Amino acid sequence: MDHPGADGAHRIGPYALLGRQSTVGWGEVLAARTDEGRLVTVTVVRPELAADPGFRDRFRVAVEAARTLSGAFLAPVVDADADAPVPWLATEFTAGLPLRQAVDRHGPLSEPALRVLADGLARALAALHAAGTVHGEVSPDSVLLTMDGPRITALGTVGATGGPAPAPTDDMVDLGSTVRYAASGGEPDTDALPVSLREVIGGCLYPDPPDRPTAEQLVDYLRHQNLPSLTGSWLPPAVTADMAAAAAAVGSASAGGGGRGPFPPPVIAAGTGVSRRKLIVGLAGGAAVLGGAAAVLAFSGDSSPASGGRAGGSGSTARPASSSGGRSTSASSASPSSTDGPEAIVLAGPDAAKAWSGAGKHAPKCLEASDKVVMVVTDTATSFLDATTGKSVFSPLNPTVFLGTSSDRYPTAYADGVFYLLCDTPSQSGLLAAFDAASGKVKWATVMAGVDPGGGSDAAAYISHYVAVAGNTVYVCGTLLETSGSYSSESPTSGYIRAYNAATGKRLWQVKGTDINNVLVPPTGSHLLATSAVPGDKPGRVQMIDAGRKGARGWNVSVPDDAYYFSAGWPLTCYAAGLFLFGGGKGDTLFAVDAATGSEKWHQRFDAKNGDQVRIGAPFSSLDGATVYVPVGSDLAALATADGTIQWVATLDGASDIGGTNMFNAALRISGKSAQCSADTVFATDSAKALWAIDAATGRARWKYNDPGQPDVGFLWTVGGDHVFIASHLTVTAIAAHGR
């Protein structure tokens, strides 16, 4: 999303761009946010239009006219800049799904939904036409389906393109074509319209403008039919689920789940090591952890409390060495200048040597791998590649994914010779499927109920975020959305956990509630870890979920000031050797607690000598659980799981893709698994979208990988055996852990 003339990568004007929503005739429509965290929709003008000498004047006039408009089905203009190198228009953000996307994925709308669509579009155009203006861009791409009805976006552009000025009757043709598209699934077939709409929508398409109804006449026509009104959601559950997932993804990217503001840009001074640089307040993509000292009080036996008796509190400055026993008193800094810590290693390594690379016809949306097979999932099929050669080994299957892998979605998992996938097929959506890694055949597929039984106005839609496996159980975790409600990034999030038998796919149990925001599923054992948060200043919690007791709640720890930490989606916690690990204190302390009891085993605090607040990222562990890795600004520290002793510290150097200094990110926007390990190598992405292979024993880089032509969102990657597999654009590449 780098636009010429934008204020740095991923920004335009005062807005940080979060992702594309659709494309309209005069530009691209993108979700964005202000530096205060407010969501908006930004439409960026096509460069060729911006180069038109008279364009900016026409655009300016059109925007000023649009500012005066209002209506329930219109997107209000909040900002614009006709004089920017790339002109743009910002409208109020509305959580929804473009009509084209909904119809292409789920087929034609029902008759009641078509009536709501036609009525909403007609009311929006009636308001425009009454104000003396015309839209000129009504289409399946500029119509957004929301919980409250359709909404027309991309306002303020009429006449800006320099073509013949459209008339209100032209808007009615566009309305008719859009409703016909929704009724027919994309075909120009007027017979696909239901009887109640065929005459009036067909009239909108008459060749002679005077014969077409006005927007007000269309509203009156629908009202006078006196057909029964809808109860509950006006859209089918499958569309509602996609809408909610897209909205949740934008909300998570905007506010890290807390709804309290953005992640500030990195401002890091030159130098090496945690104690010598200015650490950012939050890592991009929601990786930074909670602040607040009360979390420490919930653990027993802290022998060196800070000011006020709170370890890790704002008054704590002491940094004694970690003991060799089972806990530390007030853990040492990863600072290379510390006498009790190892010297930091500035990472530098050669470019990776590829083991193999191959291109396909469709861009991968998910990757998962064993030591022998790579599963590649696109929006058209699921394929399996030989991990050694990259050649296809089994016949492709028809399961596909819609949203794919992202910072809060990871629809794939692998364990004990079986691949698991949250997917759809041409005839069924919302599936959990298991594939035999030795044959590529389907072991079982379970239809997951997308909506609570009973339906009605208070039904809840289940949005799947990720799948994970522990022993004989497969877990699907996600969030719930009340289908009758409106999305708000500041509302408390309700989450759920569904457990399935790994051998048969049979549902075992389910729990849900506002105390479940994301869930950590360890590879072994029956104890899960859930985190939750609520808006405002109310505390969140870290909580054990007992899978052995069908999801019963266990011990919990109250955590205040939870912004940036408990974003919905992939968990921002870690499990190693029977311990749960997560951040606490003021966001500068890593706690290790017994998974079964919640009792503290040790904690490790990081600080910066210049007085700036430290925010650590999401921890992750080695395969054997003996070592835990935690990102701290530009540093990656390796700690012994047994007692929190720092083993080594690796430091990134150089500029990131958004300015400032690089940062390790263990929960970067690229995927929910942007830090993984093989037997002796640590793999981690940084904010410059480079992948580093680091020797687990020494902390020194083996190699680095970067694709200058990769997509704006970066590349997907996963580890299988002693190789890492990377998908960028249409290409899948394999690199050996040792680079040979």
XYZ file of C-alpha atoms in Angstrom:
740
model
C 0.000 0.000 0.000
C 2.749 2.409 -0.865
C 1.160 5.259 -2.780
C 3.235 7.859 -4.647
C 3.290 11.012 -2.651
C 2.056 9.392 0.540
C 3.701 10.412 3.785
C 5.912 7.352 3.993
C 5.059 3.740 3.411
C 1.574 2.623 4.446
C 0.308 6.179 5.070
C -1.511 8.814 3.115
C -2.170 12.232 4.583
C -2.674 11.823 8.349
C -3.904 8.232 8.011
C -2.210 4.867 8.485
C -3.532 2.467 5.857
C -4.710 -0.903 7.182
C -5.872 -2.784 4.090
C -7.732 -2.618 0.784
C -11.508 -2.928 0.797
C -12.373 -2.580 -2.897
C -11.653 -0.736 -6.131
C -13.999 1.839 -7.671
C -13.832 3.622 -10.987
C -11.718 6.515 -9.785
C -9.448 4.835 -7.248
C -8.784 2.361 -4.467
C -10.859 2.135 -1.282
C -8.841 1.324 1.852
C -9.468 0.991 5.582
C -7.318 3.395 7.607
C -6.977 4.982 11.012
C -5.915 8.283 12.504
C -3.048 8.600 14.974
C -5.734 8.815 17.688
C -7.101 5.415 16.641
C -10.259 6.515 14.787
C -11.163 4.281 11.859
C -11.945 5.822 8.472
C -12.289 4.693 4.880
C -9.882 6.392 2.479
C -10.367 6.427 -1.287
C -7.139 7.205 -3.170
C -7.370 8.763 -6.616
C -5.866 6.916 -9.567
C -2.567 8.533 -10.681
C -3.754 9.125 -14.252
C -6.751 11.101 -12.993
C -4.576 13.125 -10.626
C -2.404 14.067 -13.604
C -5.383 15.626 -15.422
C -4.845 19.438 -15.280
C -8.487 20.205 -14.425
C -9.063 17.279 -12.110
C -8.177 18.886 -8.791
C -10.607 21.766 -9.216
C -13.446 19.392 -10.116
C -12.512 17.091 -7.253
C -12.450 19.990 -4.771
C -15.922 21.158 -5.806
C -17.303 17.619 -5.623
C -15.868 17.077 -2.138
C -17.333 20.337 -0.806
C -20.742 19.319 -2.118
C -20.431 15.881 -0.521
C -19.591 17.398 2.889
C -23.128 18.819 3.114
C -24.839 15.451 2.595
C -26.263 13.146 5.228
C -28.374 10.034 5.279
C -28.650 6.633 6.936
C -27.274 4.847 3.871
C -24.552 7.321 2.934
C -20.944 7.353 4.144
C -20.295 10.892 5.495
C -17.178 12.689 4.283
C -14.799 13.495 7.151
C -11.669 14.711 5.346
C -10.103 15.191 1.922
C -7.057 16.712 0.243
C -7.352 17.770 -3.369
C -3.880 19.327 -3.326
C -1.919 16.306 -2.091
C 0.513 14.652 -4.526
C -2.068 11.855 -4.618
C -5.529 13.326 -3.893
C -7.665 11.381 -1.457
C -11.045 11.363 0.254
C -11.806 10.034 3.754
C -15.285 8.962 4.814
C -16.632 7.607 8.078
C -15.623 3.978 8.532
C -18.388 1.398 8.455
C -17.768 -2.262 9.225
C -19.088 -4.267 6.319
C -18.426 -6.330 3.208
C -18.426 -5.082 -0.411
C -21.480 -6.404 -2.238
C -19.370 -7.914 -5.021
C -17.308 -9.874 -2.516
C -20.390 -11.190 -0.727
C -22.164 -12.269 -3.916
C -19.073 -13.762 -5.560
C -18.438 -15.853 -2.462
C -21.934 -16.801 -1.289
C -24.146 -16.387 -4.335
C -27.304 -14.331 -4.913
C -29.115 -12.606 -2.062
C -32.567 -13.739 -0.992
C -35.701 -11.806 -1.936
C -36.046 -10.124 1.498
C -32.367 -9.107 1.409
C -32.732 -7.778 -2.147
C -35.642 -5.630 -1.019
C -33.536 -4.181 1.841
C -30.732 -3.554 -0.641
C -32.949 -1.806 -3.190
C -34.682 0.298 -0.526
C -31.405 1.389 1.094
C -29.794 2.343 -2.199
C -32.899 4.232 -3.280
C -33.023 6.182 -0.009
C -29.336 7.086 -0.321
C -29.780 8.315 -3.891
C -32.956 10.202 -2.970
C -30.942 12.188 -0.398
C -28.215 12.873 -2.965
C -30.604 13.925 -5.697
C -32.601 16.160 -3.327
C -29.345 18.002 -2.568
C -28.782 18.598 -6.264
C -25.925 16.151 -6.717
C -25.399 12.751 -8.305
C -23.285 9.822 -7.158
C -22.092 8.391 -10.480
C -20.303 5.386 -8.923
C -23.056 3.070 -7.626
C -21.804 -0.465 -8.261
C -21.224 -3.792 -6.468
C -17.822 -2.372 -5.439
C -19.077 0.905 -3.949
C -21.989 -0.682 -2.064
C -21.104 -1.973 1.382
C -23.271 -4.532 3.186
C -23.478 -3.668 6.885
C -25.477 -4.961 9.833
C -27.863 -2.028 9.485
C -28.384 -2.248 5.727
C -26.484 -1.250 2.590
C -24.309 1.842 2.504
C -22.920 3.658 -0.523
C -19.241 4.602 -0.251
C -16.855 6.659 -2.433
C -18.941 9.833 -2.241
C -17.909 13.269 -3.455
C -16.509 12.165 -6.804
C -19.231 13.134 -9.227
C -17.852 15.175 -12.083
C -14.313 14.792 -10.779
C -13.301 12.391 -13.526
C -13.736 14.925 -16.269
C -16.178 12.842 -18.334
C -19.740 13.825 -19.244
C -21.647 14.934 -16.147
C -23.990 12.120 -15.052
C -27.657 12.702 -14.316
C -29.888 11.279 -11.575
C -31.328 8.900 -14.146
C -27.834 7.473 -14.673
C -27.675 6.710 -10.963
C -30.908 4.754 -11.332
C -29.404 2.596 -14.082
C -26.488 1.865 -11.783
C -28.879 1.017 -8.940
C -30.822 -1.363 -11.158
C -27.646 -3.057 -12.403
C -26.369 -3.431 -8.835
C -29.574 -5.024 -7.523
C -29.725 -7.298 -10.586
C -26.135 -8.338 -9.898
C -27.065 -9.269 -6.328
C -30.108 -11.235 -7.543
C -28.395 -13.160 -10.332
C -24.980 -13.792 -8.866
C -23.292 -11.549 -11.392
C -25.111 -12.383 -14.609
C -27.017 -9.612 -16.464
C -30.255 -11.583 -16.110
C -33.318 -9.524 -15.186
C -35.380 -12.715 -14.897
C -33.329 -13.580 -11.813
C -35.050 -10.725 -9.966
C -37.921 -11.810 -7.682
C -41.426 -10.950 -8.867
C -41.783 -8.220 -6.253
C -38.807 -6.338 -7.724
C -38.765 -7.343 -11.391
C -40.981 -4.561 -12.679
C -39.463 -1.628 -10.801
C -35.802 -2.712 -11.051
C -36.343 -3.582 -14.685
C -37.711 -0.065 -15.094
C -34.447 1.366 -13.736
C -32.721 -0.272 -16.706
C -34.962 1.188 -19.421
C -32.900 2.664 -22.276
C -34.768 5.983 -22.302
C -33.943 8.098 -19.189
C -37.461 9.621 -18.843
C -38.924 6.110 -18.494
C -36.835 5.271 -15.423
C -38.286 5.750 -11.926
C -36.758 8.319 -9.610
C -35.175 7.257 -6.353
C -38.149 8.626 -4.389
C -40.567 6.730 -6.620
C -38.659 3.507 -5.993
C -38.845 4.051 -2.213
C -42.597 4.700 -2.459
C -43.111 1.646 -4.669
C -41.450 -0.668 -2.157
C -43.277 0.869 0.793
C -46.706 0.516 -0.821
C -46.217 -3.190 -1.534
C -46.794 -3.794 2.200
C -44.787 -7.025 2.182
C -43.769 -8.506 5.581
C -40.667 -6.889 7.041
C -37.602 -8.841 8.081
C -36.928 -9.858 11.685
C -33.375 -10.363 12.833
C -30.408 -10.023 10.516
C -31.222 -9.113 6.902
C -28.232 -11.091 5.622
C -27.559 -14.857 5.651
C -25.274 -16.166 8.423
C -22.406 -16.948 6.022
C -22.276 -13.339 4.807
C -22.616 -12.040 8.355
C -19.716 -14.234 9.451
C -17.447 -12.946 6.660
C -18.498 -9.393 7.433
C -17.690 -9.830 11.109
C -14.335 -11.443 10.388
C -13.318 -8.603 8.085
C -14.484 -6.013 10.614
C -12.677 -7.720 13.470
C -9.469 -7.864 11.434
C -9.600 -4.122 10.765
C -10.444 -3.390 14.408
C -7.541 -5.512 15.618
C -5.111 -3.843 13.231
C -6.361 -0.438 14.286
C -6.234 -0.691 18.039
C -4.526 -3.890 19.032
C -7.832 -5.091 20.455
C -7.967 -2.475 23.175
C -9.708 0.207 21.160
C -7.697 2.876 22.938
C -5.473 4.270 20.278
C -2.775 3.383 17.785
C 0.685 1.985 18.135
C 3.028 4.956 17.964
C 5.705 5.017 15.284
C 9.127 3.770 16.249
C 11.447 6.480 17.549
C 14.658 4.723 18.444
C 18.011 6.353 18.989
C 21.224 5.043 17.542
C 23.140 2.530 19.596
C 23.095 -1.115 20.554
C 21.139 -2.969 23.203
C 18.028 -2.465 25.229
C 19.572 -0.036 27.735
C 21.064 2.284 25.098
C 18.115 2.904 22.856
C 14.736 4.490 23.112
C 12.298 1.583 23.017
C 8.941 2.067 21.355
C 5.789 2.001 23.419
C 4.261 -0.773 21.309
C 5.393 -3.263 18.694
C 3.512 -3.166 15.388
C 0.771 -5.714 14.859
C -0.368 -5.994 18.465
C 2.723 -7.696 19.850
C 3.427 -5.335 22.743
C 2.303 -6.498 26.140
C 0.298 -5.159 29.009
C 1.367 -2.670 31.611
C 0.395 -2.346 35.247
C 1.895 -3.694 38.447
C -1.127 -5.397 40.006
C -0.471 -8.544 37.969
C 2.621 -9.125 40.064
C 0.606 -9.101 43.273
C -1.394 -12.076 42.083
C 1.762 -14.213 42.219
C 3.190 -15.448 45.459
C 6.513 -14.814 47.126
C 8.168 -11.859 45.361
C 11.250 -11.202 47.479
C 12.174 -7.780 46.130
C 9.097 -5.579 45.684
C 9.450 -2.191 44.112
C 8.138 1.057 45.500
C 4.834 0.421 47.219
C 5.574 -3.280 47.474
C 4.994 -3.983 43.781
C 7.676 -5.736 41.824
C 8.214 -4.264 38.404
C 6.295 -1.125 39.349
C 7.122 2.368 38.219
C 9.485 2.878 41.140
C 11.583 -0.220 40.478
C 15.097 0.412 39.196
C 17.184 -2.355 40.754
C 18.528 -5.044 38.437
C 20.250 -7.764 40.500
C 21.456 -10.894 38.731
C 19.139 -13.852 38.263
C 19.705 -16.644 40.702
C 20.526 -20.134 39.559
C 17.499 -21.513 41.359
C 13.871 -21.740 40.359
C 13.090 -18.021 40.458
C 14.743 -14.635 40.194
C 14.277 -11.774 42.595
C 14.210 -8.851 40.201
C 15.553 -10.055 36.921
C 18.411 -8.520 35.046
C 18.236 -6.466 31.891
C 19.161 -7.818 28.487
C 21.417 -4.817 28.266
C 24.844 -5.507 26.780
C 26.236 -2.923 29.183
C 25.003 -4.879 32.172
C 27.732 -6.641 34.132
C 25.405 -9.561 34.752
C 24.186 -9.989 31.192
C 25.745 -11.286 27.975
C 27.143 -8.952 25.353
C 24.622 -8.213 22.609
C 25.262 -9.658 19.146
C 24.432 -7.406 16.199
C 22.830 -9.688 13.625
C 24.494 -9.862 10.246
C 24.381 -12.731 7.819
C 24.485 -13.682 4.135
C 21.419 -13.864 1.947
C 19.727 -17.236 2.112
C 20.520 -19.921 -0.457
C 17.295 -21.424 -1.804
C 16.859 -25.187 -1.741
C 14.115 -24.891 -4.366
C 11.549 -22.410 -5.636
C 8.439 -22.804 -7.760
C 5.517 -20.712 -8.970
C 1.831 -21.541 -9.157
C -1.227 -19.976 -10.773
C -2.781 -18.668 -7.569
C -1.262 -16.860 -4.605
C -1.021 -19.027 -1.474
C -3.183 -17.853 1.413
C -1.969 -20.421 3.950
C 1.107 -22.622 4.400
C 1.645 -25.555 6.741
C 4.458 -28.118 6.602
C 5.797 -31.347 8.023
C 9.342 -32.559 7.395
C 8.107 -34.295 4.224
C 5.088 -32.402 2.850
C 4.056 -28.751 2.408
C 0.335 -27.969 2.336
C -0.433 -24.906 0.179
C -3.945 -23.439 0.359
C -5.244 -20.858 -2.118
C -8.671 -19.410 -2.818
C -9.203 -22.135 -5.435
C -7.701 -25.376 -4.059
C -5.512 -27.152 -1.503
C -2.293 -28.714 -2.833
C 0.558 -30.753 -1.368
C 4.227 -30.384 -2.322
C 7.226 -32.586 -1.654
C 9.261 -30.743 0.996
C 12.532 -31.864 -0.620
C 11.812 -31.005 -4.263
C 8.765 -28.710 -4.354
C 7.005 -31.069 -6.779
C 3.318 -31.922 -6.379
C 2.876 -35.228 -4.564
C -0.914 -35.667 -4.280
C -3.925 -34.633 -6.312
C -5.244 -31.180 -5.343
C -8.381 -31.020 -3.220
C -11.227 -28.498 -3.415
C -11.100 -26.977 0.113
C -10.245 -23.268 -0.019
C -9.830 -20.376 2.382
C -11.364 -16.927 2.114
C -9.422 -14.590 4.419
C -6.247 -16.655 4.737
C -3.401 -16.191 7.197
C -3.052 -12.832 8.932
C -1.988 -11.360 12.258
C -5.168 -12.666 13.902
C -5.982 -15.676 11.727
C -4.102 -18.930 11.341
C -6.417 -21.496 9.715
C -3.896 -24.379 9.551
C -2.133 -26.755 11.934
C -0.034 -29.917 11.733
C 0.490 -32.671 14.292
C 1.309 -36.397 14.233
C 1.047 -36.872 10.479
C -2.178 -34.912 9.991
C -2.852 -31.462 8.523
C -5.841 -29.521 9.869
C -7.579 -26.712 7.989
C -10.418 -24.256 8.579
C -11.873 -24.108 5.090
C -14.776 -24.005 2.666
C -15.748 -26.085 -0.356
C -17.925 -25.130 -3.341
C -20.928 -26.664 -1.586
C -20.216 -26.055 2.099
C -18.685 -23.276 4.185
C -17.374 -23.344 7.737
C -15.554 -26.677 7.697
C -12.840 -28.104 9.926
C -11.020 -30.726 7.842
C -8.215 -33.187 8.536
C -5.878 -34.491 5.794
C -3.513 -37.454 6.002
C -0.004 -36.101 5.360
C 1.104 -39.475 3.964
C -1.597 -39.715 1.290
C -3.182 -36.271 0.919
C -6.604 -37.805 1.488
C -9.355 -36.394 3.668
C -9.557 -38.179 7.019
C -12.691 -36.349 8.120
C -14.479 -33.025 7.730
C -16.807 -31.454 10.275
C -19.291 -28.676 9.598
C -18.920 -26.105 12.368
C -22.169 -24.350 13.241
C -21.692 -20.754 12.171
C -24.640 -19.438 14.173
C -26.132 -20.463 17.508
C -29.225 -22.663 17.124
C -32.539 -20.899 17.181
C -31.563 -17.878 15.130
C -33.714 -14.843 15.766
C -32.650 -11.295 16.434
C -30.138 -12.253 19.140
C -28.303 -15.064 17.337
C -24.511 -15.158 17.610
C -22.195 -15.790 14.648
C -18.998 -17.759 15.302
C -15.922 -16.289 13.616
C -13.040 -18.775 13.457
C -9.561 -17.315 13.993
C -7.248 -20.299 14.266
C -6.927 -24.025 14.784
C -4.473 -25.750 17.139
C -3.761 -29.322 18.203
C -2.819 -30.810 21.585
C -2.601 -34.579 21.917
C -5.869 -36.161 20.777
C -7.826 -32.911 20.656
C -8.200 -30.249 17.977
C -9.215 -26.774 19.127
C -10.895 -24.049 17.084
C -10.741 -20.617 18.695
C -12.362 -17.370 17.654
C -14.824 -14.628 18.474
C -18.604 -14.270 18.514
C -20.641 -11.506 16.977
C -24.250 -10.748 17.787
C -25.799 -10.740 14.322
C -28.344 -8.134 15.348
C -25.732 -5.747 16.719
C -23.317 -3.221 15.283
C -19.577 -3.680 15.285
C -17.466 -1.499 17.562
C -13.731 -1.858 18.149
C -14.333 -0.617 21.712
C -16.906 -3.245 22.670
C -15.933 -6.131 24.956
C -14.996 -9.122 22.843
C -16.756 -12.456 23.337
C -14.637 -15.438 22.385
C -15.081 -19.177 22.247
C -13.166 -22.462 22.306
C -14.453 -25.538 20.492
C -12.815 -28.923 21.110
C -12.960 -31.801 18.593
C -11.736 -35.380 18.635
C -8.571 -35.452 16.498
C -9.307 -38.971 15.208
C -12.965 -38.497 14.212
C -13.750 -34.784 14.105
C -16.585 -35.232 16.604
C -17.373 -32.180 18.749
C -16.341 -32.783 22.371
C -17.202 -29.528 24.149
C -17.473 -25.774 23.766
C -17.100 -22.755 26.035
C -17.619 -19.077 25.300
C -17.649 -15.726 27.072
C -16.223 -12.233 27.326
C -13.403 -13.667 29.457
C -11.990 -15.435 26.373
C -10.250 -13.185 23.855
C -7.424 -15.338 22.591
C -6.333 -18.810 23.636
C -2.946 -20.478 23.880
C -3.086 -24.222 23.165
C 0.118 -25.980 24.314
C 1.220 -28.982 22.214
C 0.810 -31.245 25.254
C -1.223 -31.322 28.434
C -4.797 -30.325 29.229
C -4.298 -26.758 30.435
C -5.057 -23.913 28.018
C -4.405 -20.228 28.660
C -6.993 -17.579 27.768
C -6.567 -13.815 27.922
C -9.312 -11.233 27.907
C -9.802 -7.488 28.080
C -12.552 -4.925 28.263
C -12.572 -1.291 27.077
C -11.819 1.644 29.316
C -9.747 1.225 32.457
C -11.264 -2.028 33.675
C -8.730 -4.822 34.180
C -8.384 -7.809 31.914
C -7.159 -11.217 32.976
C -4.915 -14.170 32.233
C -6.859 -17.359 32.918
C -6.338 -21.107 32.790
C -8.908 -23.181 30.898
C -9.009 -26.827 31.993
C -9.565 -28.961 28.899
C -9.686 -32.073 31.072
C -12.860 -30.655 32.638
C -14.467 -29.625 29.308
C -13.301 -26.030 29.414
C -13.893 -25.268 33.074
C -12.252 -22.037 34.231
C -9.239 -22.445 36.484
C -6.898 -19.945 38.167
C -6.814 -16.376 36.878
C -4.728 -13.239 37.258
C -6.187 -9.734 37.028
C -4.192 -7.450 34.739
C -4.892 -3.687 34.545
C -3.900 -1.437 31.646
C -4.315 -4.217 29.130
C -4.301 -2.192 25.890
C -2.011 -3.605 23.158
C -1.985 -7.060 24.729
C -5.284 -8.865 24.526
C -6.141 -8.437 20.861
C -8.513 -11.046 19.501
C -6.906 -13.753 17.431
C -3.603 -15.543 17.717
C -2.433 -15.799 21.355
C 0.264 -13.434 22.608
C 1.492 -15.863 25.250
C 3.851 -18.840 25.405
C 4.120 -22.362 26.872
C 7.361 -24.175 27.697
C 8.202 -27.133 29.944
C 4.997 -26.977 31.987
C 5.063 -23.187 32.338
C 2.879 -20.439 30.894
C 4.767 -17.234 30.076
C 3.354 -13.768 29.469
C 4.197 -10.127 30.019
C 3.281 -8.132 33.104
C 4.496 -5.403 35.405
C 4.516 -2.281 33.261
C 4.910 -4.355 30.112
C 8.601 -4.783 30.915
C 8.494 -8.086 32.819
C 8.186 -11.661 31.587
C 6.429 -13.944 34.074
C 6.666 -17.739 34.158
C 3.938 -19.550 36.108
C 3.017 -23.157 36.665
C 0.408 -24.071 34.051
C -1.648 -26.127 36.476
C -1.657 -23.840 39.509
C -0.746 -20.337 38.313
C 1.981 -20.032 40.945
C 4.946 -17.941 39.877
C 8.207 -19.765 39.188
C 10.278 -16.759 38.132
C 10.066 -13.391 36.436
C 12.552 -11.505 34.302
C 12.450 -7.718 34.032
C 13.958 -5.635 31.237
C 14.643 -1.934 31.564
C 16.175 0.986 29.697
C 18.687 3.215 31.483
C 17.466 6.343 29.728
C 14.158 6.105 31.595
C 11.941 5.104 28.689
C 9.315 2.463 29.248
C 10.123 -1.022 27.950
C 7.491 -3.043 26.109
C 8.318 -6.661 25.426
C 6.774 -8.662 22.613
C 5.098 -12.061 22.524
C 7.418 -14.823 23.775
C 7.947 -18.149 21.991
C 9.843 -21.306 22.897
C 12.247 -23.851 21.457
C 10.857 -27.210 20.382
C 12.184 -28.923 23.494
C 10.885 -26.136 25.773
C 14.302 -25.550 27.341
C 14.639 -22.004 25.989
C 12.228 -19.085 25.733
C 12.770 -16.215 23.310
C 11.315 -12.740 23.863
C 11.561 -9.671 21.584
C 12.439 -6.408 23.342
C 12.441 -3.506 20.899
C 15.207 -4.289 18.421
C 16.599 -7.061 20.616
C 15.754 -10.743 20.809
C 16.702 -12.300 24.148
C 17.069 -16.035 24.785
C 16.205 -17.142 28.338
C 16.575 -20.467 30.107
C 13.067 -21.768 30.813
C 14.167 -23.245 34.135
C 15.028 -19.940 35.834
C 14.826 -17.044 33.360
C 18.594 -16.595 33.027
C 19.501 -14.738 29.831
C 21.531 -16.918 27.476
C 22.162 -14.448 24.666
C 20.834 -11.217 23.161
C 20.694 -10.586 19.409
C 20.184 -7.070 18.061
C 18.832 -5.996 14.683
C 20.446 -3.076 12.952
C 19.345 -0.921 10.013
C 16.189 0.873 8.926
C 12.740 -0.654 8.804
C 10.197 -0.288 6.015
C 8.341 2.432 7.956
C 11.296 4.473 9.152
C 13.284 4.267 12.342
C 15.152 1.226 13.553
C 14.192 -2.402 13.003
C 12.174 -4.256 15.604
C 11.747 -7.942 16.190
C 8.089 -8.850 16.059
C 6.866 -12.176 17.362
C 3.291 -11.313 16.368
C 3.793 -9.258 13.221
C 0.977 -8.557 10.773
C 2.427 -11.132 8.353
C 0.985 -14.049 10.336
C 0.206 -15.320 13.762
C 3.308 -17.508 13.687
C 6.004 -15.043 12.668
C 8.450 -16.580 15.140
C 9.112 -20.316 15.069
C 11.896 -22.783 15.795
C 13.401 -25.906 14.304
C 15.573 -28.230 16.372
C 18.552 -25.850 16.476
C 17.463 -22.664 14.675
C 15.291 -19.704 15.638
C 13.323 -18.056 12.818
C 11.866 -14.582 13.300
C 10.599 -11.794 11.070
C 11.355 -8.141 11.694
C 9.526 -4.936 10.847
C 11.469 -4.624 7.599
C 9.788 -7.857 6.456
C 13.018 -9.849 6.520
C 13.214 -13.395 7.832
C 16.238 -14.235 9.994
C 17.629 -17.696 10.775
C 19.489 -17.539 14.095
C 21.669 -20.224 15.636
C 19.780 -21.249 18.783
C 22.999 -21.989 20.669
C 24.933 -18.784 19.939
C 22.401 -16.129 18.868
C 24.342 -15.467 15.656
C 22.604 -15.205 12.290
C 22.916 -18.090 9.855
C 21.217 -16.169 7.011
C 18.511 -13.662 6.166
C 15.787 -13.704 3.522
C 14.046 -10.762 1.886
C 12.051 -10.524 -1.331
C 12.111 -6.942 -2.671
C 9.069 -7.730 -4.785
C 6.975 -9.210 -1.992
C 3.409 -7.982 -1.378
C 2.749 -4.994 0.869
C 1.584 -7.301 3.643
C 4.818 -9.291 3.491
C 5.199 -12.997 2.893
C 3.773 -16.123 4.513
C 6.134 -18.720 5.950
C 6.208 -21.838 8.076
C 8.747 -24.345 9.394
C 8.735 -28.055 8.617
C 11.568 -30.262 9.841
C 14.870 -28.511 9.111
C 13.483 -26.262 6.344
C 11.501 -23.061 6.246
C 8.951 -22.576 3.452
C 8.056 -19.094 2.194
C 5.172 -17.935 -0.025
C 5.533 -14.554 -1.731
C 3.131 -13.611 -4.532
C 2.724 -16.813 -6.603
C 6.044 -18.339 -5.543
C 6.825 -20.902 -2.854
C 10.479 -21.153 -1.765
C 12.278 -23.602 0.512
C 15.409 -22.740 2.514
C 17.377 -25.141 4.708
C 17.774 -24.079 8.332
C 21.557 -24.086 7.976
C 21.362 -22.354 4.594
C 22.932 -25.249 2.706
